[in-house]
Coordinates of C-alpha atoms in Angstrom, one line a residue:
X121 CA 5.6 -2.8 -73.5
X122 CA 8.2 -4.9 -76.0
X123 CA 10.7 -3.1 -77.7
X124 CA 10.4 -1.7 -81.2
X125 CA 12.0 -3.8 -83.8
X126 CA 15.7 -3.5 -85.0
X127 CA 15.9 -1.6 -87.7
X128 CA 19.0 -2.3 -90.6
X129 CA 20.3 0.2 -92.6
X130 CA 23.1 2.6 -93.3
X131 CA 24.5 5.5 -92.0
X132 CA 26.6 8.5 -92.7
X133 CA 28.1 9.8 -89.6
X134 CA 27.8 13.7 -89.6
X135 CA 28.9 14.0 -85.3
X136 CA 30.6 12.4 -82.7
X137 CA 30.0 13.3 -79.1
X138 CA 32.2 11.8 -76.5
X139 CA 29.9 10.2 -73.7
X140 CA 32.2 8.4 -71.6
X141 CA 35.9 7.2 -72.0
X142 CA 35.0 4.6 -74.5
X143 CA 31.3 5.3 -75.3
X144 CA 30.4 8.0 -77.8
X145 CA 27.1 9.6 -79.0
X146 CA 26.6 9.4 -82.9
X147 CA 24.6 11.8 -84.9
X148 CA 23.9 10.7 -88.7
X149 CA 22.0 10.9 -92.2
X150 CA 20.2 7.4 -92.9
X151 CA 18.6 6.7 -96.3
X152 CA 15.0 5.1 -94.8
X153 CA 15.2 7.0 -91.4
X154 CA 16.7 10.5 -91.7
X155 CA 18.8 11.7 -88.8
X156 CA 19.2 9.2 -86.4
X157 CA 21.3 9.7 -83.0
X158 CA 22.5 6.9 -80.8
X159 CA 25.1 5.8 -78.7
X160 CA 28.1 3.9 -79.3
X161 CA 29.2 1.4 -76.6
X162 CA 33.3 1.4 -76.4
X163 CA 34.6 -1.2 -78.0
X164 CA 36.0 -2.1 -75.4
X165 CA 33.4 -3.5 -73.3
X166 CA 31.1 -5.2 -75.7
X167 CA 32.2 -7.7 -79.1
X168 CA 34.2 -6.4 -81.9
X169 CA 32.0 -8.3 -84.1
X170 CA 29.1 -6.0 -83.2
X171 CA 30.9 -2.4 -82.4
X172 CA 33.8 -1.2 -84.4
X173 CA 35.3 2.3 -83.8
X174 CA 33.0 4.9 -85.5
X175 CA 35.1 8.0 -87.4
X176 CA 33.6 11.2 -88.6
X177 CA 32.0 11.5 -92.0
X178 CA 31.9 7.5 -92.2
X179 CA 29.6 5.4 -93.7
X180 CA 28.8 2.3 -91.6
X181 CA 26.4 -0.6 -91.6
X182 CA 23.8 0.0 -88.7
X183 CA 21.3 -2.1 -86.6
X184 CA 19.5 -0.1 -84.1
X185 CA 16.0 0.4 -82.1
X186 CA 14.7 3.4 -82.4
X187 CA 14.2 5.7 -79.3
X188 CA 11.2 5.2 -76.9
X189 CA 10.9 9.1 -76.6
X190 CA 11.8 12.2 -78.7
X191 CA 14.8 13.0 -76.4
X192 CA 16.0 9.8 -76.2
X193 CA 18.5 8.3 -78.1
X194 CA 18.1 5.3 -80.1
X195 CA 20.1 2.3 -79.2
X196 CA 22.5 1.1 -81.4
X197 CA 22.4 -2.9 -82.1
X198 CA 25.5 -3.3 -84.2
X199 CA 27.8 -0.5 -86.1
X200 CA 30.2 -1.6 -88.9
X201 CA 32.1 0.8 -91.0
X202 CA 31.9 0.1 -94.8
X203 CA 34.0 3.0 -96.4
X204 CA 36.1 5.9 -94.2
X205 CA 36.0 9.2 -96.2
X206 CA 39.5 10.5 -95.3
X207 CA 40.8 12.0 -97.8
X208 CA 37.8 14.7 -97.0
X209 CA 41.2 16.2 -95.1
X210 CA 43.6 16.4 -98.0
X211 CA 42.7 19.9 -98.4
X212 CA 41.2 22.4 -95.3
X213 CA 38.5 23.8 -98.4
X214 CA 37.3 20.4 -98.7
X215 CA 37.1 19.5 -95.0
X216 CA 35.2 22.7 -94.1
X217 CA 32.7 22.0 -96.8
X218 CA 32.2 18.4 -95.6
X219 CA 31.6 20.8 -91.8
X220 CA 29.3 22.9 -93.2
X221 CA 27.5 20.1 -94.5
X222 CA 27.0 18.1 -91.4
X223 CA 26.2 21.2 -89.8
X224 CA 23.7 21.9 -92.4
X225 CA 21.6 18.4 -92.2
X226 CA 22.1 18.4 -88.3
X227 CA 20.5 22.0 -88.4
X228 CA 17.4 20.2 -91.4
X229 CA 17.0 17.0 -91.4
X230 CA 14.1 15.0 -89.1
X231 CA 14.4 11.8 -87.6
X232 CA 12.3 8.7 -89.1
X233 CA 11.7 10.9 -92.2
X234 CA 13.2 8.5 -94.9
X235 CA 15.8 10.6 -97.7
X236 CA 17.2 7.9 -100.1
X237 CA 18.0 10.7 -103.0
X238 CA 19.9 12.9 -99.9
X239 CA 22.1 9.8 -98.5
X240 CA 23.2 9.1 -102.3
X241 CA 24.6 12.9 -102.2
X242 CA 26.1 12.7 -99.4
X243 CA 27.8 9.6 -100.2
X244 CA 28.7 11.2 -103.4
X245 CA 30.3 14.6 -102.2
X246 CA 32.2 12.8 -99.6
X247 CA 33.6 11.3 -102.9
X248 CA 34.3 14.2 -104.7
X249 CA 36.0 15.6 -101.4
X250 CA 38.3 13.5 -101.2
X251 CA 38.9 12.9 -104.9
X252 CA 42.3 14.6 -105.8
X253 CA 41.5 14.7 -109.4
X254 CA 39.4 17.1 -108.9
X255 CA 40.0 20.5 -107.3
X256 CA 39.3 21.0 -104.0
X257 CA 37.6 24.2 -105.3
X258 CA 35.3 22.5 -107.4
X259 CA 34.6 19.6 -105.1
X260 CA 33.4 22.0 -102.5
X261 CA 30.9 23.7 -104.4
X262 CA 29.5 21.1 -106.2
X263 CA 29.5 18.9 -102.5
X264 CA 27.9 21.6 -101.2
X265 CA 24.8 22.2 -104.8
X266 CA 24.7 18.2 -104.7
X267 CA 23.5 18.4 -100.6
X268 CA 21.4 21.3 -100.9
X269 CA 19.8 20.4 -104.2
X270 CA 18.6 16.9 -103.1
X271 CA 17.7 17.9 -100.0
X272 CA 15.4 20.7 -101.9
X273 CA 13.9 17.9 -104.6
X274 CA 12.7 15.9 -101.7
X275 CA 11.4 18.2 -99.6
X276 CA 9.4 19.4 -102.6
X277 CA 11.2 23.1 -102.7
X278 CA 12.4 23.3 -105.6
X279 CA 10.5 25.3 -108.7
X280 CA 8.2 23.1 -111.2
X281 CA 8.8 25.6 -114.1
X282 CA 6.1 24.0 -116.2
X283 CA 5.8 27.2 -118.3
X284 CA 9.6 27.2 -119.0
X285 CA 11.0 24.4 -120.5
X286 CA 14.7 26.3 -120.6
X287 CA 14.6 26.7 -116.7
X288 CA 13.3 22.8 -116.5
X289 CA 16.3 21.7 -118.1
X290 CA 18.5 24.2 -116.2
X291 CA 16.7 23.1 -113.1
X292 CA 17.5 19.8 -114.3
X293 CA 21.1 19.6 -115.0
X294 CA 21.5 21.0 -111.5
X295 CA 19.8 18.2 -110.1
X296 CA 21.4 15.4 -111.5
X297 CA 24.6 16.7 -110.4
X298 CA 23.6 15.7 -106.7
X299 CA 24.3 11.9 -107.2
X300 CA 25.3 11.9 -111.1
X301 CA 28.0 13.2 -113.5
X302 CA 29.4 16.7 -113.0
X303 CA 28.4 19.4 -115.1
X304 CA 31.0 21.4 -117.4
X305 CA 30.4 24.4 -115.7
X306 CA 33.0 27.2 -115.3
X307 CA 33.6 29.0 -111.6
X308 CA 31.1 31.8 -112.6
X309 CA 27.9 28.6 -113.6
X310 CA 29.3 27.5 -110.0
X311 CA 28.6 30.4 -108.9
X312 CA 25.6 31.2 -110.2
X313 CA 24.3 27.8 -109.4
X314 CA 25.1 28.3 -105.7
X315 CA 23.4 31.5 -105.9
X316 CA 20.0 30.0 -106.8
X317 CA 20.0 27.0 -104.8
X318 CA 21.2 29.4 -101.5
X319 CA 18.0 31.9 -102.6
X320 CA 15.6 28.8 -102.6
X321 CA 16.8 27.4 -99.2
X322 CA 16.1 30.8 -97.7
X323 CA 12.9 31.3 -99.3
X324 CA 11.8 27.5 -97.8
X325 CA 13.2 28.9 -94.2
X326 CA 15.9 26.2 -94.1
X327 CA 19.0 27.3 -91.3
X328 CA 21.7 27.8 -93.3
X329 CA 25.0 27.6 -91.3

């Protein structure tokens, strides 16, 4: 039987396994394929120009083959980081919320189940975590909205409100925050917004870490 095509994309690394002294198991959010997992050769047995050193909440270029079985893990063709979010670390708020992000897609998410709207939030909390004009109490909340709230739009979760155009617009403004400008909102609209977002999640059944 041939192999299945190489797939190009991106990725956004969520985990990193260690699977051998150089090798490492990667677990990420893809815009066309969802969560893929695969394995990293060390970079020091196969060409730089293929394999670079993959980092925790990075975003990479990524040619792979998806897995033969549902256990398996696909195999990684060429991996080439575009942007390292480090600055996540300036402050430990802003670093746990990037964990209990990962921990909430790794928990969701579906391999070869495409979320474009979802990789653009991610990308753009990892932003806003490590933006130090912002603070780190406001980039964690709306890091962890923007996630949850894209992840809710495309999996069809969240309310239509087609009898209540206020809530529409509310609705609305909340949504847009995922991948657009922030809101003016004050810590109690943070709250209140987290609130509704964290109600919907556990009335879809989704794991919440």
């Amino acid at each position: 039987m041939p192999p299945a095509p190489a797939i190009r994309t991106r990725i956004v690394t969520l985990q990193l396994i260690p699977s051998s002294d150089t090798s490492r198991i990667v677990a990420g959010v893809t815009p066309d394929h969802g969560l893929v997992r695969l394995k990293l050769p060390g970079i020091r047995t196969v060409s730089r120009r293929r394999f670079s050193q993959a980092d925790l909440f990075q975003c990479a270029e990524l040619e792979f083959r998806p897995a033969s079985t549902p256990e398996a893990l696909a195999k990684c063709l060429r991996f080439e980081p575009l942007r390292n979010f480090t600055g996540i670390a300036r402050h430990p708020r802003c670093l746990e919320t990037a964990a209990w992000c990962a921990r909430f897609l790794l928990l969701n998410l579906h391999d070869g189940l495409g979320h474009p709207r979802l990789f653009a939030a991610v990308e753009t909390a990892w932003g806003r975590l490590e933006d130090r004009s912002l603070a780190p109490e406001v980039a964690a909340v709306a890091g962890r909205c923007g996630i949850l709230v894209a992840f809710l739009e495309e999996e069809g979760g969240l309310p239509a409100y087609a009898e209540d155009a206020a809530a529409a617009a509310r609705r609305d403004v909340i949504l847009n925050l995922a991948t657009g400008p922030l809101p003016r909102f004050g810590a109690r609209d943070w709250e209140r917004t987290w609130e509704w977002l964290e109600a919907i999640a556990r009335h879809a059944e989704l794991r919440l870490p």
